Amino acid sequence: MLLLGCIKEVSEYELAISLPNGLSGFVPVTQISNAYSKMLSKEVAQGELLEDLNSLLDMYSPGTLVRCIVTSVEKRADGRRSIKLSIDPKKVNKGLNTSSLALGMLLSGSVSSVEDHGYLIDIGVSGTHAFLPRQKAQNYIKALKRGPDLKIGQNLNCIIVEVKNEGRVVRLSVDRSEVAASLATERQNWTLSNLLPGLVVKARVQKVAPLGMKLSFLSSFTGIVDFMHMDPEKSMNYSPDQVMKACILSIHPTSKVVRLTLRQAFLQPGGSPNQLSSDRMGAVVEESTVKAFYKQFGAVFELDDGTLAFARLKHLSKNRKSLKPVAFKAGCKHKCRIIDYSLMDEMCIVSLKYQIIEARFLQYQDIHTGDVVQGKVFALKPIGMQVKVADGIKGLVPLMHLADVTLKQPEKKYNIGHEVRCRVLECNPEGRKLILTLKKSLVQSKLPVLSHYEDAKPGLITHGFVVCAREFGCIVKFYNDVKGLVPNNELSTEPISCPDKVFHEGQVVKVMVLKCEPQQERLLLSFRLSSKSAPEDKKECSPKKKQEVKYQIGEMVDVKVLKKKDNGLEVSILEDEGNVIASIPTVHLSDFVATCKLLWHCLQEGDVLPRVMCLSDKGEHIILSRKSAVISAVQEEQVVRSFSEIQPGMLLTGYVRNVMPFGVFVEFPFGVTGLAPKVSMSDKFVTDTKDHFEVGQTVIAKVMSIDEEKQRVLLNLKVSECSSGDSAAESFALLNQYFKEMKEIRNLLRRRGEPSMARGLCELVPGKELQLVVQDMKEDGSALFSGSCVTGLTVTATLYHLGDKNLVPGEKTKALVLHVDALTSKVYVSLREELLKQRP
């Protein structure tokens, strides 16, 4: 189908086109012209930019009328139709041939080559050489103000000024006055097979009806003008046999039905339709007056400024059943909202639906960087997740921004249709680009949004996210692609030799601006929020005032150790310049019971602990946790916030609250607790519950049943029942976390310059081979060893790990480290050949 359209938006890869009757379509970058497509292919093949290949943004402007042909109509995932178009002259002018070309014809053409004296124009007619002399293009080029030359791929309204050799050579003009005065006539021998949209004709009224008129033109053709395309100033004054100018809007390929418009803006070729003032889009009109109601289409309204608007049937009421035609008699008043503007109909499109009138967003222009928005999951893609914010507005949540931590299987957390609360990282209305984040720390942040370098004043504290961690420091990104550097010396109060081991890509951080040069887009930042001198009045705050800051469960903070207590650590939260005091129980220093005690022993006053999670905030008593598994569960939303959310079969991460003879009580983040009875505690037979679990131990529990009346939850802690499916991957992840924490402990001991025994412990890692001397053989068959590398340590091997060796005191032997208990200074080794041989 051939249509006259108007460019609504231009992006790098497509043209958005306004079509008659409120429709819209798009022209892909590959459907501009044959010459332009060849240049695109050449650029892709060469892998480098071509000098004479211009982008669509350099050649096309909103408001330009173009002839289009429909290439396909597809149904999108949201149920709407997607109309794909082409403006390639070979497709638009396919009904023309050399013999049909005549003087005065107005055609679509595309620049295919720039020559010394003019331009070769592709008019889509095989065997015809079309040339546009430079002098016939000068005033058009000046008016465009897009450089001294036309560009390859540029679409033109061309008028034939000379025909030679039976149509094999034609000379063209794009002179604005010549094009504007052009009129299709009988002499040009137009037929239904080659008739083009955009032609202006002299027409005669045949019949006037409520929904439009029937016209005759070019002596033998008839066409239809619908109610939306009558001239608004003359709509009541049309009569049979009246002669007037009309412009062809569309030609149907099979029925050959021709539709025309009588609107003034289209009656001069090369003109542009009237546009809507930008401040009117989205405006709510309290009283709009019904001008006419069409039961099959919708209603025409007169708005408060006297302009006309159209509402489709589906926008007149909540649904078709609730539509009452009596409410749309001429003169009735209604409240409506302008939701779009049809350039081809020069008419606002309005809606009377309550949810649209009250909607926060209607177009990308309504959304601003830093806005918190509600949306629904639309699709999961390899690059991230698409979220529908409103009708016609979709955003992308990149993989990095699906949660505070990187999700390996996003589909387990998010389902299509799932409601999510996001924050806008970047919004580009022209490119219809919307980038969102689901990181809770950013969504819930109350700190200022940094979206322009000019806003980065020294001393500003805000949230950002790490995009790169290297030996020189961290690069932190904010909103609208603003980014800055945190140099190594500003990462912490303690020296950090390997930032990539402490900070990870996507990690949300709180930073302070040190210096900014907006013109150079240079931004210097610091993580050392507490090291800057605070104003005197802030220092003299009363303790009660200091503790008024409220923290959300799951919020990540950096802390500094103030004091070591028997049951844990007293710390200050650095984000609030050390004014807020909190505590980390010893059992919450790690997921591993033995590591908790070891960390408590190694940490000292003044040590900084990054990325600690708020577990509870009850008045002046803030409890924090460093349990990696619990933090991940909260950040990945694998938690329940209340009893009502619990469902049988759920796998939840928690920690042992109490060990009783009859079972184990497990607590989860947000305070929900459950009981694992003795029979459901372990795959092994349980005699004494205290032999299997300790208070504070991290566990994964499966919900067996719930008693809503008594608010009780029964759990299962059997390892065979509590795997999510990939038990090998889970085991490796736990081992990896354990070794990571042990490495952290060794680094702490090294930095402190501990005595030689402690340093020796640091070097003894599982898998290390040692040269030992047998010191003693025990009655139970185990052995004690000594050696220069284990001075001051107790080294032992059980009977099993001696293998088949008959050892005697004083004998030298090789052994492999199995486990190091730093608290008791004990080292467990093995002499078994199969282990020693496997060592790489």
XYZ file of C-alpha atoms in Angstrom, residues 149-458:
310
model
C 25.704 19.658 -1.023
C 22.905 17.135 -1.100
C 23.853 13.784 0.431
C 23.660 10.242 -0.880
C 20.431 8.696 0.441
C 18.630 12.036 0.784
C 14.959 11.761 -0.282
C 13.657 14.501 -2.587
C 10.421 15.775 -4.105
C 11.481 16.010 -7.784
C 9.607 17.572 -10.667
C 10.423 16.475 -14.231
C 11.428 19.541 -16.293
C 12.741 17.723 -19.406
C 12.237 14.267 -20.965
C 14.620 12.955 -23.670
C 15.027 9.720 -25.646
C 11.554 8.415 -24.854
C 12.063 8.673 -21.108
C 15.563 7.178 -20.945
C 16.995 10.572 -19.895
C 15.154 13.051 -17.674
C 16.210 16.334 -16.118
C 14.803 17.205 -12.702
C 14.276 20.191 -10.432
C 13.783 20.460 -6.676
C 13.270 24.226 -6.804
C 10.854 25.008 -3.988
C 8.602 27.332 -6.015
C 8.372 24.889 -8.947
C 7.548 21.966 -6.661
C 4.982 23.994 -4.686
C 3.150 24.996 -7.902
C 3.063 21.477 -9.364
C -0.312 19.929 -10.166
C -1.058 16.460 -11.513
C -2.986 16.736 -14.808
C -4.663 14.466 -17.374
C -1.817 15.229 -19.819
C 0.629 13.372 -17.587
C -1.319 10.157 -18.258
C -1.520 8.930 -14.635
C -3.102 5.485 -14.198
C -4.344 3.598 -11.136
C -1.242 1.385 -11.342
C 1.243 4.269 -11.118
C -0.693 6.947 -9.201
C 1.366 8.310 -6.296
C 0.491 9.734 -2.877
C 1.440 13.392 -2.402
C 0.122 14.448 -5.825
C -2.080 17.542 -5.727
C -5.070 17.346 -8.078
C -8.123 19.365 -9.025
C -11.178 17.466 -7.755
C -14.947 17.757 -8.010
C -17.356 16.835 -5.184
C -19.644 13.954 -6.211
C -21.354 13.175 -2.916
C -21.349 14.596 0.657
C -22.028 12.163 3.558
C -21.784 12.432 7.402
C -18.499 10.494 7.470
C -16.886 12.182 4.469
C -17.129 12.899 0.751
C -16.682 11.223 -2.604
C -14.606 13.144 -5.182
C -13.743 12.711 -8.848
C -10.344 13.819 -10.214
C -8.113 13.479 -13.304
C -11.363 12.912 -15.295
C -11.668 9.162 -14.654
C -10.665 8.607 -11.022
C -12.769 8.693 -7.845
C -11.565 9.017 -4.289
C -12.744 9.363 -0.702
C -12.151 12.132 1.831
C -12.958 11.009 5.396
C -14.236 13.327 8.147
C -10.718 13.819 9.576
C -9.416 15.252 6.305
C -12.054 17.810 5.431
C -10.895 21.390 5.819
C -12.083 22.260 9.389
C -13.055 25.789 8.303
C -15.253 24.552 5.433
C -16.490 21.174 6.706
C -20.138 22.300 6.826
C -20.092 24.098 3.461
C -19.245 21.400 0.920
C -21.758 20.771 -1.883
C -21.973 18.511 -4.983
C -20.065 19.691 -8.135
C -17.895 22.021 -6.030
C -14.330 22.139 -7.476
C -11.298 22.259 -5.156
C -7.700 21.175 -4.735
C -7.041 17.851 -3.003
C -3.941 15.851 -2.138
C -3.718 12.078 -2.550
C -3.048 10.378 0.804
C -3.089 6.674 -0.072
C -3.727 4.125 -2.808
C -4.779 0.599 -1.835
C -2.903 -1.986 -3.973
C -5.801 -4.396 -4.555
C -9.056 -2.464 -4.116
C -7.467 0.619 -5.781
C -9.370 2.825 -3.315
C -7.828 6.304 -3.325
C -8.053 8.475 -0.208
C -7.463 12.229 -0.302
C -7.143 15.194 2.050
C -8.487 18.735 1.758
C -6.358 20.119 4.582
C -4.478 23.270 3.516
C -1.003 22.140 4.663
C -0.990 19.305 2.085
C -2.216 21.309 -0.914
C 1.221 22.751 -1.663
C 3.799 20.002 -2.380
C 6.948 20.401 -0.312
C 5.067 21.956 2.625
C 4.849 20.686 6.210
C 1.817 19.953 8.385
C 1.171 22.025 11.490
C 2.846 20.715 14.650
C 1.632 20.611 18.241
C 3.254 22.888 20.797
C 5.498 20.709 22.999
C 3.896 21.963 26.213
C 0.479 20.673 25.075
C 1.556 17.033 24.884
C 0.248 15.242 27.965
C -1.913 18.223 28.970
C -5.195 17.492 30.754
C -8.157 19.409 29.314
C -10.851 19.852 31.973
C -13.633 20.587 29.477
C -13.580 19.408 25.881
C -16.753 19.710 23.784
C -18.061 16.875 21.602
C -18.311 18.031 17.963
C -19.295 14.713 16.423
C -19.615 11.028 17.399
C -18.971 8.167 14.956
C -20.137 4.865 16.447
C -17.605 2.774 14.510
C -14.576 5.038 14.970
C -14.739 7.424 17.930
C -15.474 11.080 18.590
C -14.194 14.494 17.521
C -13.792 17.097 20.277
C -13.091 20.793 20.395
C -10.434 21.567 23.013
C -10.198 24.643 25.237
C -7.955 26.438 22.705
C -10.380 25.860 19.805
C -8.347 23.080 18.118
C -9.918 19.760 17.185
C -9.020 16.421 18.713
C -9.992 12.828 18.064
C -10.543 9.973 20.544
C -10.753 6.414 19.282
C -13.585 4.216 20.577
C -11.287 2.347 22.986
C -10.285 5.665 24.578
C -13.830 6.878 25.227
C -14.500 4.536 28.156
C -12.968 1.826 30.325
C -14.193 -0.845 27.885
C -16.665 -1.215 25.015
C -19.424 -2.541 27.284
C -19.353 0.590 29.442
C -19.485 2.944 26.408
C -22.698 5.051 26.380
C -23.222 6.830 23.022
C -25.752 9.168 24.664
C -22.856 10.743 26.592
C -21.263 11.836 23.324
C -24.006 13.902 21.773
C -22.819 17.162 20.192
C -22.211 19.762 22.907
C -21.499 17.280 25.754
C -18.478 18.158 27.910
C -15.752 15.699 28.946
C -12.410 15.721 30.707
C -9.605 14.312 28.534
C -5.841 14.157 28.137
C -3.756 14.749 25.010
C -1.830 11.503 24.487
C -0.461 12.006 20.971
C -0.537 14.221 17.911
C -1.152 12.943 14.406
C 0.914 15.080 12.023
C -0.877 13.611 9.016
C -4.296 14.486 10.454
C -3.143 17.738 12.113
C -5.159 16.646 15.091
C -4.531 15.854 18.755
C -5.281 12.320 19.855
C -6.986 12.309 23.258
C -8.142 9.785 25.838
C -11.006 9.948 28.320
C -9.792 6.915 30.299
C -9.320 7.709 33.993
C -6.101 5.683 34.327
C -4.547 7.572 31.394
C -5.682 10.987 32.654
C -4.080 10.186 36.024
C -0.987 8.435 34.584
C 2.374 9.809 35.677
C 4.128 9.130 32.355
C 2.798 9.246 28.800
C 5.985 9.741 26.786
C 9.742 9.494 27.260
C 9.903 13.290 27.679
C 7.924 12.951 30.939
C 10.651 10.830 32.530
C 13.682 12.416 34.179
C 16.991 10.984 35.298
C 16.787 9.853 38.928
C 12.994 9.282 38.864
C 11.797 6.191 40.739
C 9.288 4.377 38.492
C 7.035 1.324 38.700
C 7.048 -1.107 35.793
C 6.320 -4.645 34.676
C 8.849 -7.172 33.399
C 8.293 -7.351 29.635
C 11.113 -9.607 28.409
C 14.404 -11.172 29.524
C 17.207 -10.671 26.995
C 20.920 -11.663 26.957
C 21.826 -7.982 27.550
C 19.357 -7.462 30.402
C 15.675 -7.146 31.194
C 13.050 -5.057 29.397
C 10.588 -3.278 31.661
C 7.328 -1.690 30.521
C 6.908 1.603 32.383
C 3.754 2.731 30.547
C 2.048 2.177 27.188
C 4.663 2.902 24.544
C 7.451 3.400 27.125
C 9.915 0.580 27.692
C 13.239 0.628 29.489
C 16.229 -1.684 29.745
C 17.752 -2.909 32.997
C 21.312 -4.029 32.067
C 22.466 -7.345 33.584
C 24.710 -5.482 36.026
C 21.698 -3.586 37.396
C 19.280 -6.478 38.036
C 20.279 -6.567 41.722
C 22.927 -5.302 44.142
C 24.877 -8.448 43.240
C 25.350 -10.077 39.826
C 22.558 -12.570 39.110
C 23.682 -15.719 37.301
C 20.095 -16.848 36.619
C 17.826 -13.760 36.445
C 14.914 -15.880 35.209
C 14.696 -17.494 38.673
C 14.068 -14.122 40.289
C 12.025 -12.320 37.621
C 8.999 -13.550 35.676
C 7.205 -11.859 32.760
C 4.545 -9.547 34.215
C 6.355 -9.267 37.564
C 6.044 -5.732 39.013
C 9.323 -3.989 39.788
C 10.412 -0.651 41.258
C 13.279 0.915 39.314
C 15.280 4.097 39.176
C 16.089 5.936 35.946
C 19.831 5.960 35.204
C 19.554 7.575 31.792
C 16.729 8.853 29.569
C 17.129 9.991 25.971
C 13.663 10.866 24.565
C 14.977 11.543 21.031
C 16.481 8.070 20.798
C 13.636 6.521 22.862
C 16.318 5.148 25.168
C 15.605 4.464 28.826
C 18.164 2.774 31.099
C 16.991 1.636 34.544
C 18.467 0.083 37.677
C 16.974 -2.369 40.166
C 19.829 -2.038 42.655
C 18.048 -1.478 45.967
C 20.817 0.703 47.306
C 20.286 3.126 44.408
C 16.479 2.869 44.253
C 16.125 3.577 48.003
C 18.923 6.155 48.211
C 17.918 9.508 49.743
C 21.168 11.182 48.674
C 21.298 13.753 45.819
C 21.232 12.405 42.245
C 24.426 13.274 40.358
C 23.444 13.514 36.671
C 25.613 16.414 35.421
C 29.265 17.260 36.037
C 28.189 20.827 36.874
C 26.320 19.472 39.933
C 29.424 17.791 41.354
C 30.385 20.354 43.995
C 33.271 19.514 46.383
